PDB file of C-alpha atoms in Angstrom:
ATOM      1  CA  UNK A  11     -18.567  -0.630 -30.324  1.00 87.00           C
ATOM      2  CA  UNK A  12     -21.762   0.874 -29.578  1.00 91.00           C
ATOM      3  CA  UNK A  13     -22.557   4.464 -27.884  1.00 93.00           C
ATOM      4  CA  UNK A  14     -24.309   1.724 -26.016  1.00 94.00           C
ATOM      5  CA  UNK A  15     -21.826  -0.591 -24.891  1.00 95.00           C
ATOM      6  CA  UNK A  16     -19.409   2.456 -24.485  1.00 96.00           C
ATOM      7  CA  UNK A  17     -22.062   3.410 -21.647  1.00 96.00           C
ATOM      8  CA  UNK A  18     -22.281   0.531 -20.392  1.00 96.00           C
ATOM      9  CA  UNK A  19     -18.406   0.375 -19.510  1.00 96.00           C
ATOM     10  CA  UNK A  20     -17.993   3.635 -18.762  1.00 97.00           C
ATOM     11  CA  UNK A  21     -21.537   2.648 -16.057  1.00 96.00           C
ATOM     12  CA  UNK A  22     -18.894  -0.192 -14.732  1.00 97.00           C
ATOM     13  CA  UNK A  23     -15.713   1.360 -14.662  1.00 97.00           C
ATOM     14  CA  UNK A  24     -17.041   5.235 -13.629  1.00 97.00           C
ATOM     15  CA  UNK A  25     -19.626   4.553 -12.080  1.00 96.00           C
ATOM     16  CA  UNK A  26     -19.889   8.511  -9.956  1.00 95.00           C
ATOM     17  CA  UNK A  27     -19.965   9.248 -13.994  1.00 96.00           C
ATOM     18  CA  UNK A  28     -22.605  10.122 -15.974  1.00 96.00           C
ATOM     19  CA  UNK A  29     -23.888   9.200 -18.964  1.00 96.00           C
ATOM     20  CA  UNK A  30     -26.107  10.365 -21.895  1.00 95.00           C
ATOM     21  CA  UNK A  31     -26.754  10.061 -25.551  1.00 92.00           C
ATOM     22  CA  UNK A  32     -25.302   8.701 -28.366  1.00 89.00           C
ATOM     23  CA  UNK A  33     -23.814  11.011 -30.522  1.00 88.00           C
ATOM     24  CA  UNK A  34     -21.385  12.771 -27.843  1.00 96.00           C
ATOM     25  CA  UNK A  35     -21.689  10.836 -25.588  1.00 97.00           C
ATOM     26  CA  UNK A  36     -21.617  13.098 -22.339  1.00 98.00           C
ATOM     27  CA  UNK A  37     -19.303  12.426 -19.510  1.00 98.00           C
ATOM     28  CA  UNK A  38     -19.860  14.430 -16.103  1.00 98.00           C
ATOM     29  CA  UNK A  39     -17.537  13.709 -14.072  1.00 97.00           C
ATOM     30  CA  UNK A  40     -15.682  14.932 -11.298  1.00 97.00           C
ATOM     31  CA  UNK A  41     -12.535  16.672 -11.583  1.00 96.00           C
ATOM     32  CA  UNK A  42      -9.709  13.289  -9.709  1.00 96.00           C
ATOM     33  CA  UNK A  43     -11.645  11.532 -12.357  1.00 97.00           C
ATOM     34  CA  UNK A  44     -10.476  13.160 -14.765  1.00 97.00           C
ATOM     35  CA  UNK A  45      -7.578  12.346 -16.187  1.00 97.00           C
ATOM     36  CA  UNK A  46      -8.082   8.703 -14.941  1.00 97.00           C
ATOM     37  CA  UNK A  47     -10.996   8.440 -17.922  1.00 98.00           C
ATOM     38  CA  UNK A  48      -9.334   9.932 -20.762  1.00 98.00           C
ATOM     39  CA  UNK A  49      -6.663   7.527 -20.724  1.00 98.00           C
ATOM     40  CA  UNK A  50      -9.297   5.092 -19.618  1.00 98.00           C
ATOM     41  CA  UNK A  51     -11.291   6.776 -23.130  1.00 97.00           C
ATOM     42  CA  UNK A  52      -7.759   6.536 -24.910  1.00 97.00           C
ATOM     43  CA  UNK A  53      -7.216   3.069 -24.222  1.00 97.00           C
ATOM     44  CA  UNK A  54      -9.994   0.895 -23.485  1.00 97.00           C
ATOM     45  CA  UNK A  55     -13.046   2.712 -26.079  1.00 97.00           C
ATOM     46  CA  UNK A  56     -10.414   3.788 -28.782  1.00 97.00           C
ATOM     47  CA  UNK A  57     -10.909   7.637 -28.699  1.00 97.00           C
ATOM     48  CA  UNK A  58      -6.954   8.229 -30.062  1.00 97.00           C
ATOM     49  CA  UNK A  59      -8.342  11.772 -31.155  1.00 97.00           C
ATOM     50  CA  UNK A  60      -8.495  14.059 -29.078  1.00 97.00           C
ATOM     51  CA  UNK A  61     -10.642  17.152 -31.156  1.00 97.00           C
ATOM     52  CA  UNK A  62     -11.113  20.151 -28.670  1.00 97.00           C
ATOM     53  CA  UNK A  63     -10.952  21.513 -25.004  1.00 98.00           C
ATOM     54  CA  UNK A  64     -12.479  24.532 -23.727  1.00 98.00           C
ATOM     55  CA  UNK A  65     -14.115  25.491 -20.878  1.00 97.00           C
ATOM     56  CA  UNK A  66     -17.301  27.388 -19.590  1.00 97.00           C
ATOM     57  CA  UNK A  67     -17.539  29.996 -17.186  1.00 95.00           C
ATOM     58  CA  UNK A  68     -20.390  29.387 -14.601  1.00 95.00           C
ATOM     59  CA  UNK A  69     -20.064  31.792 -12.202  1.00 91.00           C
ATOM     60  CA  UNK A  70     -20.511  31.544  -8.991  1.00 91.00           C
ATOM     61  CA  UNK A  71     -21.434  27.370  -9.951  1.00 94.00           C
ATOM     62  CA  UNK A  72     -16.806  27.857 -10.738  1.00 95.00           C
ATOM     63  CA  UNK A  73     -15.371  26.705 -14.372  1.00 97.00           C
ATOM     64  CA  UNK A  74     -16.320  23.281 -16.500  1.00 98.00           C
ATOM     65  CA  UNK A  75     -13.619  21.703 -18.720  1.00 98.00           C
ATOM     66  CA  UNK A  76     -15.051  20.793 -21.132  1.00 98.00           C
ATOM     67  CA  UNK A  77     -12.922  18.022 -24.516  1.00 98.00           C
ATOM     68  CA  UNK A  78     -13.934  16.108 -26.716  1.00 98.00           C
ATOM     69  CA  UNK A  79     -12.407  12.333 -27.641  1.00 98.00           C
ATOM     70  CA  UNK A  80     -13.526  10.424 -30.288  1.00 97.00           C
ATOM     71  CA  UNK A  81     -12.676   6.870 -31.640  1.00 97.00           C
ATOM     72  CA  UNK A  82     -12.873   7.649 -35.787  1.00 96.00           C
ATOM     73  CA  UNK A  83     -12.781   3.478 -36.733  1.00 96.00           C
ATOM     74  CA  UNK A  84     -15.863   3.222 -34.533  1.00 95.00           C
ATOM     75  CA  UNK A  85     -17.456   6.776 -35.144  1.00 94.00           C
ATOM     76  CA  UNK A  86     -17.960   6.811 -31.398  1.00 96.00           C
ATOM     77  CA  UNK A  87     -16.910  10.431 -29.633  1.00 97.00           C
ATOM     78  CA  UNK A  88     -17.094  11.077 -26.473  1.00 98.00           C
ATOM     79  CA  UNK A  89     -17.717  15.134 -24.768  1.00 98.00           C
ATOM     80  CA  UNK A  90     -15.985  15.396 -21.673  1.00 98.00           C
ATOM     81  CA  UNK A  91     -17.048  17.940 -18.695  1.00 98.00           C
ATOM     82  CA  UNK A  92     -15.805  18.008 -15.526  1.00 98.00           C
ATOM     83  CA  UNK A  93     -17.013  21.064 -12.966  1.00 97.00           C
ATOM     84  CA  UNK A  94     -14.352  22.775 -10.968  1.00 96.00           C
ATOM     85  CA  UNK A  95     -15.959  24.194  -8.383  1.00 90.00           C
ATOM     86  CA  UNK A  96     -16.352  27.611  -7.131  1.00 93.00           C
ATOM     87  CA  UNK A  97     -12.850  29.095  -6.426  1.00 91.00           C
ATOM     88  CA  UNK A  98     -10.790  25.986  -8.011  1.00 94.00           C
ATOM     89  CA  UNK A  99      -8.465  26.706 -11.191  1.00 94.00           C
ATOM     90  CA  UNK A 100      -6.706  23.070 -11.554  1.00 97.00           C
ATOM     91  CA  UNK A 101      -7.327  20.110 -13.047  1.00 97.00           C
ATOM     92  CA  UNK A 102      -4.839  17.895 -14.743  1.00 98.00           C
ATOM     93  CA  UNK A 103      -3.910  18.096 -17.562  1.00 98.00           C
ATOM     94  CA  UNK A 104      -4.572  15.368 -20.891  1.00 98.00           C
ATOM     95  CA  UNK A 105      -1.390  16.998 -23.102  1.00 97.00           C
ATOM     96  CA  UNK A 106       0.647  13.401 -21.388  1.00 96.00           C
ATOM     97  CA  UNK A 107      -2.109  11.012 -22.556  1.00 97.00           C
ATOM     98  CA  UNK A 108      -3.089  13.195 -26.599  1.00 97.00           C
ATOM     99  CA  UNK A 109      -0.510  15.817 -27.202  1.00 96.00           C
ATOM    100  CA  UNK A 110      -2.880  17.498 -29.341  1.00 95.00           C
ATOM    101  CA  UNK A 111      -4.031  18.923 -25.952  1.00 97.00           C
ATOM    102  CA  UNK A 112      -1.090  20.974 -25.041  1.00 97.00           C
ATOM    103  CA  UNK A 113      -1.622  24.393 -27.494  1.00 97.00           C
ATOM    104  CA  UNK A 114      -6.079  24.660 -25.957  1.00 97.00           C
ATOM    105  CA  UNK A 115      -5.314  24.414 -22.446  1.00 98.00           C
ATOM    106  CA  UNK A 116      -2.459  26.606 -22.913  1.00 98.00           C
ATOM    107  CA  UNK A 117      -5.504  28.698 -23.510  1.00 97.00           C
ATOM    108  CA  UNK A 118      -7.458  28.072 -21.161  1.00 97.00           C
ATOM    109  CA  UNK A 119      -4.719  29.114 -18.481  1.00 97.00           C
ATOM    110  CA  UNK A 120      -4.202  31.883 -20.985  1.00 97.00           C
ATOM    111  CA  UNK A 121      -8.553  32.617 -21.134  1.00 96.00           C
ATOM    112  CA  UNK A 122      -9.650  31.675 -17.898  1.00 97.00           C
ATOM    113  CA  UNK A 123      -7.101  30.936 -15.623  1.00 96.00           C
ATOM    114  CA  UNK A 124      -7.632  26.824 -15.044  1.00 97.00           C
ATOM    115  CA  UNK A 125      -3.792  25.532 -14.004  1.00 97.00           C
ATOM    116  CA  UNK A 126      -3.668  22.393 -15.666  1.00 97.00           C
ATOM    117  CA  UNK A 127      -1.329  19.969 -13.983  1.00 97.00           C
ATOM    118  CA  UNK A 128       1.592  18.462 -15.586  1.00 96.00           C
ATOM    119  CA  UNK A 129       1.276  19.705 -18.186  1.00 97.00           C
ATOM    120  CA  UNK A 130       4.677  20.243 -19.851  1.00 96.00           C
ATOM    121  CA  UNK A 131       4.772  23.698 -21.346  1.00 95.00           C
ATOM    122  CA  UNK A 132       1.340  25.789 -19.187  1.00 96.00           C
ATOM    123  CA  UNK A 133       2.542  28.917 -19.620  1.00 95.00           C
ATOM    124  CA  UNK A 134       0.096  32.565 -22.093  1.00 96.00           C
ATOM    125  CA  UNK A 135      -0.034  31.511 -25.386  1.00 95.00           C
ATOM    126  CA  UNK A 136      -2.272  34.408 -26.586  1.00 95.00           C
ATOM    127  CA  UNK A 137      -1.706  37.670 -25.241  1.00 94.00           C
ATOM    128  CA  UNK A 138       1.740  38.594 -22.960  1.00 93.00           C
ATOM    129  CA  UNK A 139       3.219  38.009 -20.657  1.00 92.00           C
ATOM    130  CA  UNK A 140       2.457  40.684 -18.471  1.00 91.00           C
ATOM    131  CA  UNK A 141      -0.809  41.099 -18.917  1.00 89.00           C
ATOM    132  CA  UNK A 142      -3.175  41.400 -15.560  1.00 88.00           C
ATOM    133  CA  UNK A 143      -6.576  38.917 -15.800  1.00 89.00           C
ATOM    134  CA  UNK A 144      -7.962  36.000 -17.991  1.00 93.00           C
ATOM    135  CA  UNK A 145     -10.357  37.610 -20.612  1.00 91.00           C
ATOM    136  CA  UNK A 146     -12.778  34.953 -20.687  1.00 94.00           C
ATOM    137  CA  UNK A 147     -13.475  34.687 -17.039  1.00 92.00           C
ATOM    138  CA  UNK A 148     -17.017  36.351 -16.458  1.00 89.00           C
ATOM    139  CA  UNK A 149     -15.476  38.469 -13.542  1.00 87.00           C
ATOM    140  CA  UNK A 150     -12.844  40.192 -16.189  1.00 85.00           C
ATOM    141  CA  UNK A 151     -13.214  43.868 -15.613  1.00 72.00           C
ATOM    142  CA  UNK A 152     -13.974  45.104 -19.046  1.00 68.00           C
ATOM    143  CA  UNK A 153     -13.275  49.093 -18.446  1.00 66.00           C
ATOM    144  CA  UNK A 154      -8.916  47.140 -18.656  1.00 60.00           C
ATOM    145  CA  UNK A 155      -6.583  50.010 -20.500  1.00 64.00           C
ATOM    146  CA  UNK A 156      -5.185  47.323 -22.685  1.00 61.00           C
ATOM    147  CA  UNK A 157      -6.287  47.230 -26.344  1.00 60.00           C
ATOM    148  CA  UNK A 158      -8.640  46.965 -27.527  1.00 56.00           C
ATOM    149  CA  UNK A 159     -10.693  46.989 -24.465  1.00 51.00           C
ATOM    150  CA  UNK A 160      -9.916  50.476 -23.688  1.00 46.00           C
TER     151      UNK A 160
END
């Protein structure tokens, strides 16, 4: 499958999604289409390789979740993004579909406070359970009493 064919299929199935580029195809979609799109990408586009998942804090514009998934046979790569919006910190989990998303989603929860709904074991992975806050949020206070920020 070529990038052009993939963009056409994406546009047919997800009219609200924006798909641009070739390597990777950057797909921006609403959060309610996140899990459905991941299933479509895996089953229809053949994107069986989960590369990474992370997040970006855009301050007043809210959080954005970003995942990269690939079809290694056709050399097709997708960078999938969804904006959660101001004050929203929940997004469907991709772990039921891609096992490789497990620890990366836990890291997003730990560092950004994003609740990935449907995750089988959503708990802190890098920080102690008693840690207060989420250090990669731009609103996180740097003058915290916790090391290494003292």
